[in-house]
mmCIF file of C-alpha atoms in Angstrom:
data_model
loop_
_atom_site.group_PDB
_atom_site.id
_atom_site.type_symbol
_atom_site.label_atom_id
_atom_site.label_comp_id
_atom_site.label_asym_id
_atom_site.label_seq_id
_atom_site.Cartn_x
_atom_site.Cartn_y
_atom_site.Cartn_z
ATOM 1 C CA PHE Q 828 -0.196 0.140 0.104
ATOM 2 C CA MET Q 829 1.427 3.326 -1.124
ATOM 3 C CA LEU Q 830 -0.174 6.928 -1.720
ATOM 4 C CA MET Q 831 0.728 9.630 -4.123
ATOM 5 C CA ASN Q 832 0.553 12.986 -2.278
ATOM 6 C CA SER Q 833 0.587 16.367 -3.087
ATOM 7 C CA PHE Q 834 1.855 19.347 -1.750
ATOM 8 C CA SER Q 835 -1.223 20.272 -0.400
ATOM 9 C CA THR Q 836 -2.204 16.791 0.975
ATOM 10 C CA SER Q 837 0.965 15.044 2.391
ATOM 11 C CA ALA Q 838 0.650 16.478 6.086
ATOM 12 C CA ASP Q 839 -2.912 16.199 6.383
ATOM 13 C CA THR Q 840 -2.361 12.478 4.966
ATOM 14 C CA LEU Q 841 0.496 11.172 7.200
ATOM 15 C CA GLN Q 842 -1.466 12.588 10.521
ATOM 16 C CA ALA Q 843 -4.572 10.586 10.040
ATOM 17 C CA LEU Q 844 -2.738 7.555 8.942
ATOM 18 C CA SER Q 845 -0.057 7.498 11.774
ATOM 19 C CA LYS Q 846 -2.591 5.471 14.223
ATOM 20 C CA TYR Q 847 -2.048 2.887 11.827
ATOM 21 C CA PRO Q 848 1.443 2.254 11.835
ATOM 22 C CA GLU Q 849 1.071 -1.167 10.126
ATOM 23 C CA LEU Q 850 1.025 0.563 6.912
ATOM 24 C CA GLY Q 851 4.397 2.069 7.168
ATOM 25 C CA THR Q 852 5.893 5.596 7.405
ATOM 26 C CA GLY Q 853 7.750 8.039 5.151
ATOM 27 C CA SER Q 854 8.841 6.730 1.903
ATOM 28 C CA GLU Q 855 7.354 3.282 2.506
ATOM 29 C CA LEU Q 856 3.668 4.900 2.476
ATOM 30 C CA GLU Q 857 4.115 7.888 0.239
ATOM 31 C CA PHE Q 858 5.760 9.552 -2.928
ATOM 32 C CA VAL Q 859 4.838 13.403 -3.333
ATOM 33 C CA GLN Q 860 4.082 14.392 -6.784
ATOM 34 C CA ASN Q 861 5.681 17.511 -8.516
ATOM 35 C CA LYS Q 862 3.782 20.887 -8.232
ATOM 36 C CA ALA Q 863 3.492 23.523 -11.084
ATOM 37 C CA PRO Q 864 2.736 26.795 -11.458
ATOM 38 C CA LYS Q 865 -0.457 28.038 -12.440
ATOM 39 C CA VAL Q 866 -0.425 30.480 -15.683
ATOM 40 C CA THR Q 867 -2.299 33.699 -15.836
ATOM 41 C CA GLU Q 868 -4.606 33.251 -18.386
ATOM 42 C CA SER Q 869 -4.013 36.724 -20.185
ATOM 43 C CA ASP Q 870 -0.449 36.831 -20.824
ATOM 44 C CA LEU Q 871 0.628 33.409 -19.859
ATOM 45 C CA THR Q 872 2.835 34.241 -16.817
ATOM 46 C CA PRO Q 873 3.391 32.532 -13.673
ATOM 47 C CA ALA Q 874 0.409 33.486 -11.438
ATOM 48 C CA THR Q 875 0.793 35.454 -8.472
ATOM 49 C CA TRP Q 876 -1.397 35.377 -5.677
ATOM 50 C CA PRO Q 877 -0.250 37.380 -2.000
ATOM 51 C CA ALA Q 878 -2.865 36.670 0.247
ATOM 52 C CA ALA Q 879 -2.098 32.841 -0.172
ATOM 53 C CA PRO Q 880 1.245 32.162 -2.251
ATOM 54 C CA ASP Q 881 0.243 28.558 -2.002
ATOM 55 C CA ASN Q 882 -2.478 29.306 -4.433
ATOM 56 C CA GLU Q 883 -0.058 30.118 -7.220
ATOM 57 C CA TRP Q 884 1.035 26.461 -7.318
ATOM 58 C CA CYS Q 885 -0.986 23.327 -8.544
ATOM 59 C CA PRO Q 886 -0.333 19.693 -9.087
ATOM 60 C CA PRO Q 887 0.068 18.469 -12.696
ATOM 61 C CA GLY Q 888 -3.081 15.976 -12.783
ATOM 62 C CA HIS Q 889 -2.738 12.222 -11.538
ATOM 63 C CA GLY Q 890 -0.761 11.729 -14.693
ATOM 64 C CA ASP Q 891 2.306 12.958 -12.695
ATOM 65 C CA LEU Q 892 1.812 9.489 -11.154
ATOM 66 C CA TYR Q 893 4.484 8.258 -13.607
ATOM 67 C CA PRO Q 894 7.238 11.180 -13.263
ATOM 68 C CA ALA Q 895 6.732 11.159 -9.570
ATOM 69 C CA MET Q 896 7.457 7.419 -8.973
ATOM 70 C CA LEU Q 897 10.929 7.452 -10.960
ATOM 71 C CA GLY Q 898 12.084 10.886 -9.770
ATOM 72 C CA SER Q 899 11.610 9.903 -6.086
ATOM 73 C CA GLY Q 900 13.197 6.628 -6.864
ATOM 74 C CA THR Q 901 10.104 4.827 -6.200
ATOM 75 C CA LEU Q 902 9.487 2.660 -9.368
ATOM 76 C CA ASP Q 903 13.133 1.685 -8.932
ATOM 77 C CA LYS Q 904 12.899 0.715 -4.890
ATOM 78 C CA LEU Q 905 9.323 -1.327 -6.185
ATOM 79 C CA LEU Q 906 11.312 -3.314 -8.679
ATOM 80 C CA ALA Q 907 14.272 -4.020 -6.700
ATOM 81 C CA LYS Q 908 12.093 -5.125 -4.207
ATOM 82 C CA GLY Q 909 10.601 -7.707 -6.453
ATOM 83 C CA PHE Q 910 7.237 -6.136 -7.452
ATOM 84 C CA LYS Q 911 5.915 -6.799 -11.087
ATOM 85 C CA TYR Q 912 2.438 -4.992 -11.017
ATOM 86 C CA MET Q 913 0.804 -2.281 -9.594
ATOM 87 C CA PHE Q 914 -2.972 -1.560 -9.339
ATOM 88 C CA VAL Q 915 -3.376 2.468 -8.559
ATOM 89 C CA SER Q 916 -6.845 4.149 -8.111
ATOM 90 C CA ASN Q 917 -7.953 7.491 -7.327
ATOM 91 C CA SER Q 918 -8.390 7.852 -3.176
ATOM 92 C CA ASP Q 919 -11.798 9.147 -3.950
ATOM 93 C CA ASN Q 920 -13.235 6.430 -5.533
ATOM 94 C CA LEU Q 921 -14.292 4.227 -2.117
ATOM 95 C CA GLY Q 922 -15.232 1.467 -4.636
ATOM 96 C CA ALA Q 923 -11.673 0.302 -5.851
ATOM 97 C CA THR Q 924 -10.178 -2.749 -3.887
ATOM 98 C CA MET Q 925 -7.134 -5.201 -4.971
ATOM 99 C CA ASP Q 926 -8.815 -7.897 -6.605
ATOM 100 C CA LEU Q 927 -6.807 -11.299 -7.053
ATOM 101 C CA LYS Q 928 -9.100 -12.167 -10.062
ATOM 102 C CA LEU Q 929 -8.266 -9.124 -11.683
ATOM 103 C CA LEU Q 930 -4.682 -9.489 -10.823
ATOM 104 C CA ALA Q 931 -4.777 -12.877 -12.019
ATOM 105 C CA TYR Q 932 -6.242 -12.003 -15.422
ATOM 106 C CA PHE Q 933 -4.031 -9.100 -16.126
ATOM 107 C CA ALA Q 934 -1.004 -11.171 -15.369
ATOM 108 C CA ALA Q 935 -2.130 -14.046 -17.416
ATOM 109 C CA SER Q 936 -3.421 -11.408 -20.112
ATOM 110 C CA LYS Q 937 0.431 -10.351 -20.321
ATOM 111 C CA ALA Q 938 -0.869 -6.754 -21.433
ATOM 112 C CA PRO Q 939 1.535 -4.206 -19.913
ATOM 113 C CA PHE Q 940 -1.225 -2.018 -18.885
ATOM 114 C CA MET Q 941 -4.905 -2.884 -18.117
ATOM 115 C CA MET Q 942 -7.759 -0.296 -17.536
ATOM 116 C CA GLU Q 943 -10.996 -0.993 -15.692
ATOM 117 C CA VAL Q 944 -13.739 0.695 -17.806
ATOM 118 C CA ALA Q 945 -17.869 0.737 -16.809
ATOM 119 C CA THR Q 946 -20.437 1.671 -18.999
ATOM 120 C CA ARG Q 947 -21.352 5.019 -19.368
ATOM 121 C CA THR Q 948 -24.598 6.406 -18.153
ATOM 122 C CA ASP Q 949 -26.075 9.836 -18.394
ATOM 123 C CA ALA Q 950 -24.427 10.624 -15.022
ATOM 124 C CA ASP Q 951 -20.970 9.966 -16.866
ATOM 125 C CA LYS Q 952 -21.419 11.693 -19.977
ATOM 126 C CA LYS Q 953 -19.338 14.150 -19.082
ATOM 127 C CA GLY Q 954 -16.396 12.310 -17.661
ATOM 128 C CA GLY Q 955 -13.665 10.275 -20.094
ATOM 129 C CA HIS Q 956 -14.199 7.880 -22.438
ATOM 130 C CA LEU Q 957 -12.407 4.840 -23.935
ATOM 131 C CA ALA Q 958 -12.129 5.018 -27.616
ATOM 132 C CA LYS Q 959 -9.860 3.743 -30.759
ATOM 133 C CA ASP Q 960 -7.098 5.477 -31.952
ATOM 134 C CA ALA Q 961 -7.632 5.803 -35.980
ATOM 135 C CA ALA Q 962 -4.314 5.574 -36.933
ATOM 136 C CA THR Q 963 -3.257 2.591 -34.867
ATOM 137 C CA GLY Q 964 -6.016 1.107 -33.839
ATOM 138 C CA GLY Q 965 -4.767 1.371 -30.071
ATOM 139 C CA LEU Q 966 -6.416 1.939 -27.372
ATOM 140 C CA LEU Q 967 -6.464 6.307 -26.198
ATOM 141 C CA LEU Q 968 -7.993 7.953 -23.598
ATOM 142 C CA ARG Q 969 -10.328 11.184 -24.243
ATOM 143 C CA GLU Q 970 -10.936 13.732 -21.523
ATOM 144 C CA THR Q 971 -13.499 16.705 -21.669
ATOM 145 C CA ALA Q 972 -10.427 18.807 -21.261
ATOM 146 C CA GLN Q 973 -9.287 17.537 -25.027
ATOM 147 C CA CYS Q 974 -12.742 18.150 -26.434
ATOM 148 C CA PRO Q 975 -13.552 21.280 -28.951
ATOM 149 C CA GLU Q 976 -16.589 22.787 -27.753
ATOM 150 C CA GLU Q 977 -18.513 22.060 -31.410
ATOM 151 C CA ASP Q 978 -18.129 18.440 -30.761
ATOM 152 C CA GLU Q 979 -19.304 18.665 -26.961
ATOM 153 C CA LYS Q 980 -22.544 17.003 -27.589
ATOM 154 C CA GLU Q 981 -21.001 14.261 -29.591
ATOM 155 C CA PHE Q 982 -18.306 13.567 -26.971
ATOM 156 C CA GLN Q 983 -21.308 13.134 -24.368
ATOM 157 C CA ASN Q 984 -22.972 10.139 -26.514
ATOM 158 C CA VAL Q 985 -23.134 7.437 -24.479
ATOM 159 C CA ALA Q 986 -24.484 4.955 -27.114
ATOM 160 C CA LYS Q 987 -21.328 5.858 -29.275
ATOM 161 C CA TYR Q 988 -19.027 6.098 -26.713
ATOM 162 C CA LYS Q 989 -20.422 2.711 -24.492
ATOM 163 C CA PHE Q 990 -17.451 2.821 -21.509
ATOM 164 C CA PHE Q 991 -16.132 5.362 -19.277
ATOM 165 C CA ASN Q 992 -12.593 5.128 -17.266
ATOM 166 C CA THR Q 993 -12.417 4.163 -13.538
ATOM 167 C CA ASN Q 994 -8.642 5.484 -13.096
ATOM 168 C CA ASN Q 995 -8.418 1.614 -11.709
ATOM 169 C CA LEU Q 996 -5.308 0.925 -13.334
ATOM 170 C CA TRP Q 997 -2.861 -2.195 -13.416
ATOM 171 C CA VAL Q 998 0.667 -1.811 -14.743
ATOM 172 C CA ASP Q 999 3.176 -4.097 -15.529
ATOM 173 C CA LEU Q 1000 6.103 -2.167 -13.471
ATOM 174 C CA GLU Q 1001 8.864 -3.467 -15.530
ATOM 175 C CA ALA Q 1002 7.013 -2.134 -19.071
ATOM 176 C CA LEU Q 1003 6.970 0.769 -17.631
ATOM 177 C CA LYS Q 1004 10.338 0.917 -16.527
ATOM 178 C CA LYS Q 1005 11.003 0.014 -20.587
ATOM 179 C CA GLN Q 1006 8.406 3.011 -21.844
ATOM 180 C CA PHE Q 1007 10.680 5.561 -19.519
ATOM 181 C CA ASP Q 1008 14.022 4.166 -20.912
ATOM 182 C CA ASN Q 1009 12.341 3.903 -24.728
ATOM 183 C CA ASN Q 1010 11.353 7.659 -23.985
ATOM 184 C CA GLY Q 1011 14.398 9.454 -22.661
ATOM 185 C CA GLY Q 1012 12.826 9.426 -18.786
ATOM 186 C CA SER Q 1013 9.395 10.392 -19.848
ATOM 187 C CA LEU Q 1014 5.603 9.417 -20.941
ATOM 188 C CA PRO Q 1015 4.384 10.928 -24.157
ATOM 189 C CA LEU Q 1016 1.075 11.576 -22.489
ATOM 190 C CA PRO Q 1017 -1.249 14.428 -23.683
ATOM 191 C CA VAL Q 1018 -1.233 17.638 -21.898
ATOM 192 C CA MET Q 1019 -4.588 19.449 -21.231
ATOM 193 C CA LYS Q 1020 -5.632 22.875 -20.810
ATOM 194 C CA ASN Q 1021 -8.042 23.726 -17.746
ATOM 195 C CA GLY Q 1022 -9.245 27.065 -17.148
ATOM 196 C CA LYS Q 1023 -9.269 27.641 -13.226
ATOM 197 C CA THR Q 1024 -9.216 30.703 -10.844
ATOM 198 C CA VAL Q 1025 -6.139 31.171 -9.083
ATOM 199 C CA ASP Q 1026 -8.173 31.093 -5.770
ATOM 200 C CA PRO Q 1027 -10.586 28.226 -6.610
ATOM 201 C CA ARG Q 1028 -13.176 29.805 -3.765
ATOM 202 C CA ASP Q 1029 -12.991 32.961 -4.918
ATOM 203 C CA LYS Q 1030 -14.411 33.440 -9.014
ATOM 204 C CA ASN Q 1031 -13.601 37.053 -8.872
ATOM 205 C CA SER Q 1032 -10.051 35.814 -8.707
ATOM 206 C CA THR Q 1033 -7.180 36.050 -11.307
ATOM 207 C CA LYS Q 1034 -8.162 33.482 -14.282
ATOM 208 C CA VAL Q 1035 -5.297 31.239 -15.044
ATOM 209 C CA ILE Q 1036 -4.565 27.897 -17.331
ATOM 210 C CA GLN Q 1037 -3.252 24.748 -15.307
ATOM 211 C CA LEU Q 1038 -1.524 22.307 -17.373
ATOM 212 C CA GLU Q 1039 -2.384 18.530 -16.516
ATOM 213 C CA THR Q 1040 -2.043 14.891 -17.651
ATOM 214 C CA ALA Q 1041 -4.214 12.238 -16.851
ATOM 215 C CA MET Q 1042 -2.703 8.875 -15.896
ATOM 216 C CA GLY Q 1043 -5.456 6.841 -17.518
ATOM 217 C CA ALA Q 1044 -3.909 8.737 -20.885
ATOM 218 C CA ALA Q 1045 -0.914 6.022 -20.677
ATOM 219 C CA ILE Q 1046 -2.963 3.277 -21.859
ATOM 220 C CA SER Q 1047 -1.798 4.595 -25.363
ATOM 221 C CA CYS Q 1048 1.978 4.441 -24.248
ATOM 222 C CA PHE Q 1049 1.738 0.682 -24.552
ATOM 223 C CA PRO Q 1050 1.376 -1.347 -26.954
ATOM 224 C CA GLY Q 1051 -0.799 -4.397 -26.620
ATOM 225 C CA ALA Q 1052 -2.629 -2.170 -23.715
ATOM 226 C CA THR Q 1053 -5.965 -3.532 -22.656
ATOM 227 C CA ALA Q 1054 -9.227 -2.574 -21.147
ATOM 228 C CA VAL Q 1055 -11.447 -4.970 -19.018
ATOM 229 C CA VAL Q 1056 -15.284 -4.194 -18.116
ATOM 230 C CA ILE Q 1057 -15.838 -4.436 -14.610
ATOM 231 C CA PRO Q 1058 -19.455 -3.909 -12.773
ATOM 232 C CA ARG Q 1059 -20.325 -0.615 -11.292
ATOM 233 C CA SER Q 1060 -19.543 -1.810 -7.851
ATOM 234 C CA ARG Q 1061 -15.892 -1.029 -8.399
ATOM 235 C CA PHE Q 1062 -16.504 2.734 -9.159
ATOM 236 C CA ALA Q 1063 -18.169 4.781 -6.183
ATOM 237 C CA PRO Q 1064 -16.344 8.134 -7.345
ATOM 238 C CA VAL Q 1065 -16.570 11.327 -4.607
ATOM 239 C CA LYS Q 1066 -14.898 14.174 -7.189
ATOM 240 C CA THR Q 1067 -17.833 16.747 -6.496
ATOM 241 C CA THR Q 1068 -20.372 17.460 -3.685
ATOM 242 C CA ASN Q 1069 -22.931 16.134 -6.471
ATOM 243 C CA ASP Q 1070 -20.971 12.491 -5.761
ATOM 244 C CA LEU Q 1071 -20.996 13.142 -2.217
ATOM 245 C CA PHE Q 1072 -24.810 14.464 -1.657
ATOM 246 C CA ALA Q 1073 -25.317 11.171 -3.441
ATOM 247 C CA LEU Q 1074 -22.841 8.651 -1.763
ATOM 248 C CA ARG Q 1075 -24.118 10.025 1.610
ATOM 249 C CA SER Q 1076 -27.637 8.902 0.708
ATOM 250 C CA ASP Q 1077 -29.324 5.695 1.165
ATOM 251 C CA ALA Q 1078 -28.490 4.931 -2.937
ATOM 252 C CA TYR Q 1079 -25.580 3.187 -1.417
ATOM 253 C CA VAL Q 1080 -24.557 0.917 1.001
ATOM 254 C CA LEU Q 1081 -21.766 -0.312 3.260
ATOM 255 C CA THR Q 1082 -21.042 -4.111 2.608
ATOM 256 C CA PRO Q 1083 -19.610 -6.510 5.443
ATOM 257 C CA ASP Q 1084 -16.282 -6.001 4.161
ATOM 258 C CA PHE Q 1085 -16.167 -1.934 4.291
ATOM 259 C CA ARG Q 1086 -16.737 -1.382 0.866
ATOM 260 C CA ILE Q 1087 -19.189 1.257 -0.485
ATOM 261 C CA GLU Q 1088 -21.685 0.327 -3.441
ATOM 262 C CA LEU Q 1089 -24.423 1.268 -4.935
ATOM 263 C CA ALA Q 1090 -27.577 -0.230 -3.222
ATOM 264 C CA PRO Q 1091 -28.781 -3.717 -5.275
ATOM 265 C CA SER Q 1092 -32.251 -1.709 -6.200
ATOM 266 C CA ARG Q 1093 -30.505 0.685 -8.417
ATOM 267 C CA LYS Q 1094 -29.421 -2.041 -10.594
ATOM 268 C CA GLY Q 1095 -26.111 -0.101 -11.204
ATOM 269 C CA VAL Q 1096 -27.004 3.296 -11.970
ATOM 270 C CA PRO Q 1097 -26.589 6.203 -9.680
ATOM 271 C CA PRO Q 1098 -28.705 8.674 -9.190
ATOM 272 C CA ASN Q 1099 -27.964 11.633 -11.326
ATOM 273 C CA ILE Q 1100 -27.242 14.592 -8.476
ATOM 274 C CA LYS Q 1101 -26.965 18.235 -9.734
ATOM 275 C CA LEU Q 1102 -26.313 21.170 -7.389
ATOM 276 C CA ASP Q 1103 -25.698 24.626 -8.203
ATOM 277 C CA GLY Q 1104 -22.606 25.827 -8.500
ATOM 278 C CA LYS Q 1105 -23.157 27.485 -4.802
ATOM 279 C CA TYR Q 1106 -22.831 24.369 -3.296
ATOM 280 C CA LYS Q 1107 -19.719 23.133 -4.810
ATOM 281 C CA PHE Q 1108 -17.762 23.047 -1.432
ATOM 282 C CA VAL Q 1109 -18.680 20.649 1.469
ATOM 283 C CA ASP Q 1110 -19.294 23.531 3.767
ATOM 284 C CA ALA Q 1111 -21.676 25.075 1.566
ATOM 285 C CA MET Q 1112 -23.183 21.852 0.806
ATOM 286 C CA ASP Q 1113 -23.782 21.020 4.353
ATOM 287 C CA THR Q 1114 -25.995 23.975 4.641
ATOM 288 C CA LEU Q 1115 -28.529 22.269 2.117
ATOM 289 C CA ILE Q 1116 -28.950 19.410 4.691
ATOM 290 C CA PRO Q 1117 -28.798 19.787 8.380
ATOM 291 C CA ASN Q 1118 -30.703 17.002 8.732
ATOM 292 C CA GLY Q 1119 -28.987 14.578 6.280
ATOM 293 C CA VAL Q 1120 -29.431 13.677 3.061
ATOM 294 C CA PRO Q 1121 -33.171 12.661 1.823
ATOM 295 C CA SER Q 1122 -33.340 9.178 1.146
ATOM 296 C CA LEU Q 1123 -32.441 8.939 -3.093
ATOM 297 C CA ILE Q 1124 -32.566 5.186 -3.086
ATOM 298 C CA ASN Q 1125 -35.924 5.473 -5.983
ATOM 299 C CA CYS Q 1126 -34.495 8.898 -7.326
ATOM 300 C CA ASN Q 1127 -33.587 9.150 -10.867
ATOM 301 C CA LYS Q 1128 -32.535 12.728 -10.869
ATOM 302 C CA LEU Q 1129 -32.365 15.468 -8.567
ATOM 303 C CA THR Q 1130 -31.435 19.253 -9.656
ATOM 304 C CA ILE Q 1131 -30.611 22.177 -7.445
ATOM 305 C CA GLU Q 1132 -30.963 25.715 -8.792
ATOM 306 C CA GLY Q 1133 -30.192 28.704 -6.974
ATOM 307 C CA GLU Q 1134 -29.652 29.481 -3.287
ATOM 308 C CA VAL Q 1135 -31.855 27.095 -1.357
ATOM 309 C CA VAL Q 1136 -33.533 29.376 1.881
#
């Protein structure tokens, strides 16, 4: 078990996990990803924000997993200890677990890289999806940030692009090392431009650009990479307050082995929650539900527009 932290999450994470010394400490437990300057949208200079200088920096996306592993020595350390396979998932995916059946399948396939994908629903239409490279026939990941505005409707066509990336990934570490060697110490991941504000809580603060890569995009870097369709039970993300709102409800259940899954009656389809932008952060969302989240077990869609008073 190992974590990739950012400069803004490392201290809090280590403090929270200090009560579990059996997990390890220091470099046995974590490595810290790189950080990049936010770029001012208007003139492309590094952003400045004297009120909170930490806001001038950002993690360069979870695609930084690979160079951070190499640069920190983590990849070489794992290989030296005899580790061959790595399972990696987003820490906010509460459905991701080490599944020995999937590990056995991956090892038997001899593939260098395997992505777990799930069937898209309307709740997933804005997320990245799996596609085939027309030139090579290989698999690639298309993210929302890579989609031109005029193609957005087709990008969200769940009947055409049927599978989305859960970001549960299986990687052959020896193959990863080989790709680094073949590419001069890097992986040729596509760089995405994300528009933000320098202070994420202040919409009126300086508009900036964050340059990021996605770890799932590495599927196009490995000849012979593959994907496997997994049940929705392995995907319970908490990326937004929309997700958290649903996850706190009775639409999800806690299994005896402490996994969080959609309730069986949902038949693999989560409720589609859309909260107003006023409730983007958890403290604001909590003001909506002083008595807890309402029952969503039979809810298909819930939309909240404007401020609730």
